[in-house]
Amino acid sequence: MYIPYLAEPPQKCQGQRRSMSVRRLLPTTWQSTLHLPRSTLPPKQASKLDQQAYLKRCTLDLYQSQWQTRKDKPEFVLHDGPPFANGPLHIGHALNKILKDITCRFQLALGKRINFVPGWDCHGLPIEIKALGPAPERTTEPLQIRKAAKSLATAAIAQQKASFWQWGIMADWGHPWKTMDLNFELRQLEVFSTMVKKGLIRRRLKPVYWSPSSRTALAEAEVEYREDHKSTAAYVQYPMQFRVDDQVSTIGLVVWTTTPWTLPANKAIAVNSNLEYWHIKSPKHGHVIIAQTALPEAKGYLGEGYEIIQMIHGSYLATKNYLDPVGMKKKAKPRPILHADFVSPSLGTGLVHIAPGHGMDDYDLCLKHGITPFTPVDDAGCFSNLVLPRHRHEALNGKPVLDQGTEAVLELFDSVGALIKRDVFVHKYPYDWRTKQPLIIRATEQWFADVGQIQAEALESLKAVNFVPESGKDRLMSFVASRKEWCISRQRAWGVPIPALYTSSGKAILTAESVDHIITKVKSRGIAAWWSDEDTDPEWVAPSLRARYPKSEYRRGKDTMDVWFDSGTSWTQMAEDGNSAPADVYLEGTDQHRGWFQSSLLTYIARHDHQSRAPFRRLVTHGFVLDSAGRKMSKSVGNVISPGEIIDGTLLPRGKDGKHEAMGADALRLWVAMSDYTSDVRVSPAVLQTVHIQLKKYRNTFKFTLGVLQDFEGPPTMKPEALGSAHRMALLQLGHTFRHVHTYYSEGNYSKALGEINRYVVKDLSGFYIESVRDVLYLDQGEVRRQAQFTMLIIHQCLQTMLGPITPLLIEEVWDHSPGYVKTCYPHPLHIVWADHQKGLDLFHDAHLALDMPILSKALAGINSAQEKARRKDLMGSGVNCSVLLQVQAGDGEGPDVMSCFDRHRSELAAMFAVSVVELDGTGVGPGHGWAGEWMASEEFDVEGVKVTAHVHKPSKAKCIRCWRFLAPPEAPKDAALCERCDTVIEQLTLTRPELFEPLAEAATAG
């Protein structure tokens, strides 16, 4: 029987047709002789009802199935960094949760048992503020606040859970953990108790970030910075007694500050003992002192015509005192000038105003010298009545320090001639991450975790952690190394209480015994009882404490724990074996290096004795989501894109019917997978259009593979030697892709995995294999076609496995439309183990064929180039409209034997290259004898030093009316020209499907 893609068709093809001289096909039945792909898979995503069914199968059902059936398999634990339960989800949540889901689904494909329990962060200021609403007169009753906040958090969790599920997130949705659950709170208190017993918790009066807008202390992780903050900066002078010309006179110490409102809290001035200072006489401001390095800028604030009197060494100044210029205190004592290494010669005047109640460095410096902080600022960020003596405090009392208070302080200094100059200074400044209002630094009594004691163990534990990207390691280690204390107390009602008691004199009681007693009461009474019971209820006091001080009355504290302490102890929700980290992966945004990653690490190290092990083995971080211009999403800018808009397709142009085509959750997931999440990622309608096109490409590919498999009935396996070269090449390409995709998934490099899949689908599958076997699949019968179907089945199954972690809904839909044979003989693609596919593909690996593939690929590229030349001249259309002559230059024996390669695959070259005929010429002298055709186009290419030329020319034979290849006898009539393969098929069909033909008598008459 004639095979249509032989390089040199047999001569018997020149003979007359047999069947067509006897019976003719009915005019409308030609298509019925073909095996055209027919699939029930729709060209667009399934209906909403079907989508919900697919969602359930690939999330809830899949998670429960693997949890029940893989009890003996290795467990993979991805610990969920909890989102705040305070409102609808945004695009950043989608990036985070889908990355986690892709990670879990790939581990599932590796045969592991997935343990992914979602969590929610339910406490804290953002939820409390939103629950209380915008009214200026908010309730301050703790129980009412807690009730409103819990109600909001509960509703938000339900809303967010529904959204996460709609995104195709596979998790244990029936058993999430929540920081407001009593079980969680008790475990958190037990971690706190351990830290108390280790001496890691202490109460101190110390400067902290304070939010006047929230009226609470904040930790560094709750602070964001603005680069464009405008402060009122000022040069002021403090008087010092100094000997000039053997006479004692007053000289001004000039300081520069960007926080003039802290001047009433001044306790010292710092200089650097290693610097030189100048005594200067200014016509306008008299005798003053500044650093020598500050002279270039002195004209700007001292004016012209100043005179340098003498040099003064910094070490001398550091032994002197100075006075308060405006009488902030009735009996003001001289204040010291102190040495400080942080005094910079390049900034300001070389003299620094020190207010230990309002500065971290100031506090540390004064602590060394026994100077206590003074903080005349209240919770609202206004000056208190302590700021000035009683007879003068109205000048400042009650004024907000960041605006009116600043102006009032400068007026006081100006009234005594101590203000030299003021101006506006634009600089980086801390803001409340939730209210977006500026912060102040204010010394208050707070509870601190002394993390400096466990710092070395924490840093040591990070050495064994795998970071993605690698730069995350240095970032987290730098944050841990620079942190000595952690302010863990907040002045809010919605949270876990710090289990401290206070005496009537205000002394704090926090002992291991008192904390453990309080925990037992929380277990029996619930956490809300901390606020609902009488303030001095003795039941909350440990019996031994009551016995020791029977007349003392204790009240419970009202501070709550930092929410980072809440979520930081979420590792208590995981099982521990004592030998390894409880979580395989933590995966969050890069901002969590100073947030959840750090708090989890520190609480875990603090809880476990002498165990330099982090709670995670791999730590993955992703960037933020930006628009096409690189801007953050903002409602005011109008560039916010919601996950729902992507799923609904409303960001894409309307179709011909005037409606938007829904893209589904897989589009959202595909956008995540194609993004390089190790840096900031972008989303825009243009990006989503690319996603839409790619998703359609996958759907159309599966529609084709399902179509050609509809009538496949086996066998379920074939030996490699039973397959032709094109099929074996296709499986080699698939195996290569499968291994690379596996590697990229393992590394967490999902964009590269997807890129490799896309390259395979476009180039190897659509560009090579489908083009090579389309003719066989549509037109052939029997074993030849079954080989192509078998190969296509393997490709179909492996492609589903590769795409499964990214587009699970599409895979569910494809499975729903798969032929019965496939469902019977093969496991569900989302349940199959990756290694099983790899073992099967390894069976078809052919080292010799692998060496031939680059040669054949270059030949195909050369032929395509020559065809394009011909098309530009309108000489041909599709590839089958031409014949090809491959002219190979005689080799010198050193390069590859190109001619032998072509010879080995001679019978399949026409099919591989999707042309009608391929001829070979190893002489290298030209087209040679037998050349026929009215036109020719050529392309020369190089194969490792061997020159090859592809000549594309007009075929010498006639076009077959069934397969359209130019393989029919030249003399055959156009309406009856058949190649031998098609003639044989038609002859067989007269016996198997006579209804396709004219009745025998009519056919004879017509003949």
mmCIF file of C-alpha atoms in Angstrom, residues 325-533:
data_model
loop_
_atom_site.group_PDB
_atom_site.id
_atom_site.type_symbol
_atom_site.label_atom_id
_atom_site.label_comp_id
_atom_site.label_asym_id
_atom_site.label_seq_id
_atom_site.Cartn_x
_atom_site.Cartn_y
_atom_site.Cartn_z
ATOM 1 C CA PRO A 325 17.004 79.600 76.926
ATOM 2 C CA VAL A 326 13.263 80.071 77.465
ATOM 3 C CA GLY A 327 12.657 78.963 81.061
ATOM 4 C CA MET A 328 10.858 75.721 80.357
ATOM 5 C CA LYS A 329 11.211 74.922 84.059
ATOM 6 C CA LYS A 330 10.921 77.292 87.039
ATOM 7 C CA LYS A 331 14.166 76.094 88.580
ATOM 8 C CA ALA A 332 16.013 74.915 85.513
ATOM 9 C CA LYS A 333 19.291 73.174 86.239
ATOM 10 C CA PRO A 334 22.299 73.293 83.923
ATOM 11 C CA ARG A 335 22.182 70.531 81.316
ATOM 12 C CA PRO A 336 25.176 68.496 80.188
ATOM 13 C CA ILE A 337 26.979 68.450 76.873
ATOM 14 C CA LEU A 338 27.729 64.799 76.057
ATOM 15 C CA HIS A 339 29.895 62.977 73.562
ATOM 16 C CA ALA A 340 28.041 60.812 71.026
ATOM 17 C CA ASP A 341 29.485 58.819 68.131
ATOM 18 C CA PHE A 342 26.316 59.389 66.105
ATOM 19 C CA VAL A 343 27.029 63.121 65.797
ATOM 20 C CA SER A 344 27.912 63.507 62.133
ATOM 21 C CA PRO A 345 30.323 66.113 60.746
ATOM 22 C CA SER A 346 28.331 66.234 57.500
ATOM 23 C CA LEU A 347 24.858 67.051 58.804
ATOM 24 C CA GLY A 348 23.561 70.045 60.687
ATOM 25 C CA THR A 349 25.866 72.091 62.906
ATOM 26 C CA GLY A 350 27.803 69.300 64.608
ATOM 27 C CA LEU A 351 25.763 69.828 67.795
ATOM 28 C CA VAL A 352 22.650 67.707 68.338
ATOM 29 C CA HIS A 353 19.658 68.506 70.532
ATOM 30 C CA ILE A 354 18.956 65.492 72.762
ATOM 31 C CA ALA A 355 15.417 64.644 73.939
ATOM 32 C CA PRO A 356 15.490 61.119 75.430
ATOM 33 C CA GLY A 357 11.699 61.035 75.556
ATOM 34 C CA HIS A 358 11.449 61.476 71.788
ATOM 35 C CA GLY A 359 14.432 59.776 70.195
ATOM 36 C CA MET A 360 15.877 56.267 70.149
ATOM 37 C CA ASP A 361 19.543 57.325 70.013
ATOM 38 C CA ASP A 362 18.831 60.119 72.490
ATOM 39 C CA TYR A 363 17.349 57.631 74.936
ATOM 40 C CA ASP A 364 20.307 55.231 74.699
ATOM 41 C CA LEU A 365 22.790 58.086 75.203
ATOM 42 C CA CYS A 366 20.982 59.474 78.241
ATOM 43 C CA LEU A 367 20.489 56.014 79.722
ATOM 44 C CA LYS A 368 24.292 55.680 79.959
ATOM 45 C CA HIS A 369 24.447 58.944 81.928
ATOM 46 C CA GLY A 370 21.492 58.312 84.193
ATOM 47 C CA ILE A 371 19.286 60.938 82.559
ATOM 48 C CA THR A 372 15.575 60.091 82.608
ATOM 49 C CA PRO A 373 13.321 60.847 79.666
ATOM 50 C CA PHE A 374 10.780 63.666 79.769
ATOM 51 C CA THR A 375 7.699 63.324 77.551
ATOM 52 C CA PRO A 376 5.214 66.217 77.827
ATOM 53 C CA VAL A 377 2.999 64.797 75.038
ATOM 54 C CA ASP A 378 -0.278 62.902 75.504
ATOM 55 C CA ASP A 379 -1.819 59.952 73.624
ATOM 56 C CA ALA A 380 -3.424 62.255 71.044
ATOM 57 C CA GLY A 381 -0.078 63.789 70.124
ATOM 58 C CA CYS A 382 -0.770 67.083 71.931
ATOM 59 C CA PHE A 383 1.330 68.877 74.522
ATOM 60 C CA SER A 384 0.261 68.034 78.080
ATOM 61 C CA ASN A 385 0.165 70.471 80.992
ATOM 62 C CA LEU A 386 3.602 69.217 82.034
ATOM 63 C CA VAL A 387 5.278 70.972 79.141
ATOM 64 C CA LEU A 388 5.732 74.334 80.918
ATOM 65 C CA PRO A 389 5.452 75.625 84.479
ATOM 66 C CA ARG A 390 1.850 75.980 85.614
ATOM 67 C CA HIS A 391 1.829 79.762 85.174
ATOM 68 C CA ARG A 392 2.969 79.448 81.538
ATOM 69 C CA HIS A 393 1.667 76.081 80.289
ATOM 70 C CA GLU A 394 -1.235 77.647 78.346
ATOM 71 C CA ALA A 395 1.281 78.709 75.721
ATOM 72 C CA LEU A 396 1.655 75.091 74.623
ATOM 73 C CA ASN A 397 -0.836 72.909 76.485
ATOM 74 C CA GLY A 398 -3.290 71.009 74.261
ATOM 75 C CA LYS A 399 -1.671 72.006 70.971
ATOM 76 C CA PRO A 400 -0.966 69.181 68.435
ATOM 77 C CA VAL A 401 2.789 68.892 68.349
ATOM 78 C CA LEU A 402 3.118 68.366 64.586
ATOM 79 C CA ASP A 403 1.495 71.675 63.595
ATOM 80 C CA GLN A 404 0.237 74.246 66.125
ATOM 81 C CA GLY A 405 2.607 72.965 68.790
ATOM 82 C CA THR A 406 5.629 73.377 66.523
ATOM 83 C CA GLU A 407 4.665 76.955 65.742
ATOM 84 C CA ALA A 408 4.124 77.782 69.426
ATOM 85 C CA VAL A 409 7.537 76.375 70.435
ATOM 86 C CA LEU A 410 9.321 78.411 67.760
ATOM 87 C CA GLU A 411 7.476 81.544 68.902
ATOM 88 C CA LEU A 412 8.804 80.970 72.427
ATOM 89 C CA PHE A 413 12.382 80.611 71.189
ATOM 90 C CA ASP A 414 12.001 83.608 68.920
ATOM 91 C CA SER A 415 10.676 85.725 71.816
ATOM 92 C CA VAL A 416 13.999 85.364 73.655
ATOM 93 C CA GLY A 417 16.204 85.644 70.559
ATOM 94 C CA ALA A 418 17.072 81.958 70.529
ATOM 95 C CA LEU A 419 15.564 81.241 67.076
ATOM 96 C CA ILE A 420 18.197 81.774 64.388
ATOM 97 C CA LYS A 421 16.356 80.505 61.298
ATOM 98 C CA ARG A 422 13.470 78.299 60.234
ATOM 99 C CA ASP A 423 12.697 76.652 56.915
ATOM 100 C CA VAL A 424 10.864 73.707 55.320
ATOM 101 C CA PHE A 425 12.722 70.422 55.084
ATOM 102 C CA VAL A 426 11.533 67.571 52.803
ATOM 103 C CA HIS A 427 12.686 64.175 54.023
ATOM 104 C CA LYS A 428 11.817 60.550 54.777
ATOM 105 C CA TYR A 429 9.395 60.256 57.691
ATOM 106 C CA PRO A 430 7.521 57.414 59.456
ATOM 107 C CA TYR A 431 3.759 56.997 58.984
ATOM 108 C CA ASP A 432 1.107 54.754 60.473
ATOM 109 C CA TRP A 433 0.708 51.909 57.960
ATOM 110 C CA ARG A 434 -3.059 51.856 58.440
ATOM 111 C CA THR A 435 -4.237 55.423 59.022
ATOM 112 C CA LYS A 436 -1.546 56.859 56.695
ATOM 113 C CA GLN A 437 -0.939 59.659 59.208
ATOM 114 C CA PRO A 438 2.488 60.783 60.517
ATOM 115 C CA LEU A 439 3.914 59.252 63.671
ATOM 116 C CA ILE A 440 5.874 60.710 66.529
ATOM 117 C CA ILE A 441 8.454 59.111 68.772
ATOM 118 C CA ARG A 442 7.267 59.167 72.342
ATOM 119 C CA ALA A 443 8.506 57.524 75.528
ATOM 120 C CA THR A 444 5.775 55.508 77.202
ATOM 121 C CA GLU A 445 5.723 52.527 79.485
ATOM 122 C CA GLN A 446 5.401 49.494 77.250
ATOM 123 C CA TRP A 447 6.053 45.767 77.333
ATOM 124 C CA PHE A 448 9.094 44.628 75.379
ATOM 125 C CA ALA A 449 10.451 41.272 74.260
ATOM 126 C CA ASP A 450 14.196 41.169 74.763
ATOM 127 C CA VAL A 451 14.969 39.450 71.459
ATOM 128 C CA GLY A 452 18.632 40.394 71.736
ATOM 129 C CA GLN A 453 19.064 37.371 74.020
ATOM 130 C CA ILE A 454 17.982 34.971 71.262
ATOM 131 C CA GLN A 455 19.424 36.894 68.347
ATOM 132 C CA ALA A 456 22.441 34.616 67.837
ATOM 133 C CA GLU A 457 20.274 31.475 67.717
ATOM 134 C CA ALA A 458 17.837 33.135 65.321
ATOM 135 C CA LEU A 459 20.606 34.152 62.931
ATOM 136 C CA GLU A 460 22.191 30.703 63.124
ATOM 137 C CA SER A 461 18.870 29.045 62.261
ATOM 138 C CA LEU A 462 18.568 31.012 59.018
ATOM 139 C CA LYS A 463 21.761 29.502 57.609
ATOM 140 C CA ALA A 464 19.940 26.236 56.903
ATOM 141 C CA VAL A 465 16.914 27.882 55.254
ATOM 142 C CA ASN A 466 16.506 27.885 51.476
ATOM 143 C CA PHE A 467 15.537 31.398 50.341
ATOM 144 C CA VAL A 468 13.676 32.233 47.123
ATOM 145 C CA PRO A 469 14.951 34.608 45.894
ATOM 146 C CA GLU A 470 18.375 34.215 47.494
ATOM 147 C CA SER A 471 18.525 37.943 48.281
ATOM 148 C CA GLY A 472 15.822 37.395 50.902
ATOM 149 C CA LYS A 473 18.392 35.769 53.183
ATOM 150 C CA ASP A 474 20.508 38.900 53.638
ATOM 151 C CA ARG A 475 17.374 41.009 53.989
ATOM 152 C CA LEU A 476 15.872 38.938 56.806
ATOM 153 C CA MET A 477 19.193 38.465 58.566
ATOM 154 C CA SER A 478 19.831 42.221 58.538
ATOM 155 C CA PHE A 479 16.447 42.883 60.154
ATOM 156 C CA VAL A 480 17.024 40.245 62.828
ATOM 157 C CA ALA A 481 20.581 41.433 63.493
ATOM 158 C CA SER A 482 19.488 45.051 63.985
ATOM 159 C CA ARG A 483 16.659 44.251 66.395
ATOM 160 C CA LYS A 484 17.383 44.079 70.113
ATOM 161 C CA GLU A 485 13.921 44.756 71.510
ATOM 162 C CA TRP A 486 10.388 44.261 70.269
ATOM 163 C CA CYS A 487 7.611 46.458 71.593
ATOM 164 C CA ILE A 488 4.777 43.955 71.979
ATOM 165 C CA SER A 489 2.133 46.015 73.831
ATOM 166 C CA ARG A 490 -0.701 47.913 72.183
ATOM 167 C CA GLN A 491 -3.259 50.222 73.711
ATOM 168 C CA ARG A 492 -6.261 48.570 72.118
ATOM 169 C CA ALA A 493 -9.176 46.407 73.274
ATOM 170 C CA TRP A 494 -9.444 43.981 70.324
ATOM 171 C CA GLY A 495 -6.669 41.490 70.860
ATOM 172 C CA VAL A 496 -5.065 39.005 73.215
ATOM 173 C CA PRO A 497 -4.402 40.667 76.580
ATOM 174 C CA ILE A 498 -0.934 40.933 78.022
ATOM 175 C CA PRO A 499 -1.561 38.934 81.226
ATOM 176 C CA ALA A 500 -0.164 41.513 83.626
ATOM 177 C CA LEU A 501 -1.546 42.705 86.978
ATOM 178 C CA TYR A 502 -0.996 46.128 88.536
ATOM 179 C CA THR A 503 -0.912 47.171 92.165
ATOM 180 C CA SER A 504 -2.809 50.202 93.425
ATOM 181 C CA SER A 505 0.433 52.164 93.121
ATOM 182 C CA GLY A 506 0.774 51.192 89.448
ATOM 183 C CA LYS A 507 3.522 48.611 89.825
ATOM 184 C CA ALA A 508 3.324 45.890 87.184
ATOM 185 C CA ILE A 509 3.237 42.223 88.238
ATOM 186 C CA LEU A 510 4.275 39.721 85.582
ATOM 187 C CA THR A 511 5.695 36.450 86.881
ATOM 188 C CA ALA A 512 5.651 32.895 85.580
ATOM 189 C CA GLU A 513 3.259 31.966 88.378
ATOM 190 C CA SER A 514 0.861 34.867 87.777
ATOM 191 C CA VAL A 515 0.786 34.291 84.018
ATOM 192 C CA ASP A 516 0.129 30.551 84.305
ATOM 193 C CA HIS A 517 -2.691 31.221 86.778
ATOM 194 C CA ILE A 518 -4.260 33.710 84.354
ATOM 195 C CA ILE A 519 -4.037 31.147 81.536
ATOM 196 C CA THR A 520 -6.018 28.635 83.617
ATOM 197 C CA LYS A 521 -8.702 31.273 84.155
ATOM 198 C CA VAL A 522 -8.840 32.047 80.430
ATOM 199 C CA LYS A 523 -9.379 28.348 79.756
ATOM 200 C CA SER A 524 -12.352 28.223 82.109
ATOM 201 C CA ARG A 525 -13.851 31.693 81.644
ATOM 202 C CA GLY A 526 -12.874 32.626 78.085
ATOM 203 C CA ILE A 527 -10.724 35.510 76.915
ATOM 204 C CA ALA A 528 -13.576 38.041 77.026
ATOM 205 C CA ALA A 529 -13.786 37.660 80.804
ATOM 206 C CA TRP A 530 -10.513 39.576 81.056
ATOM 207 C CA TRP A 531 -12.596 42.649 80.182
ATOM 208 C CA SER A 532 -16.019 41.672 81.503
ATOM 209 C CA ASP A 533 -15.052 40.690 85.064
#
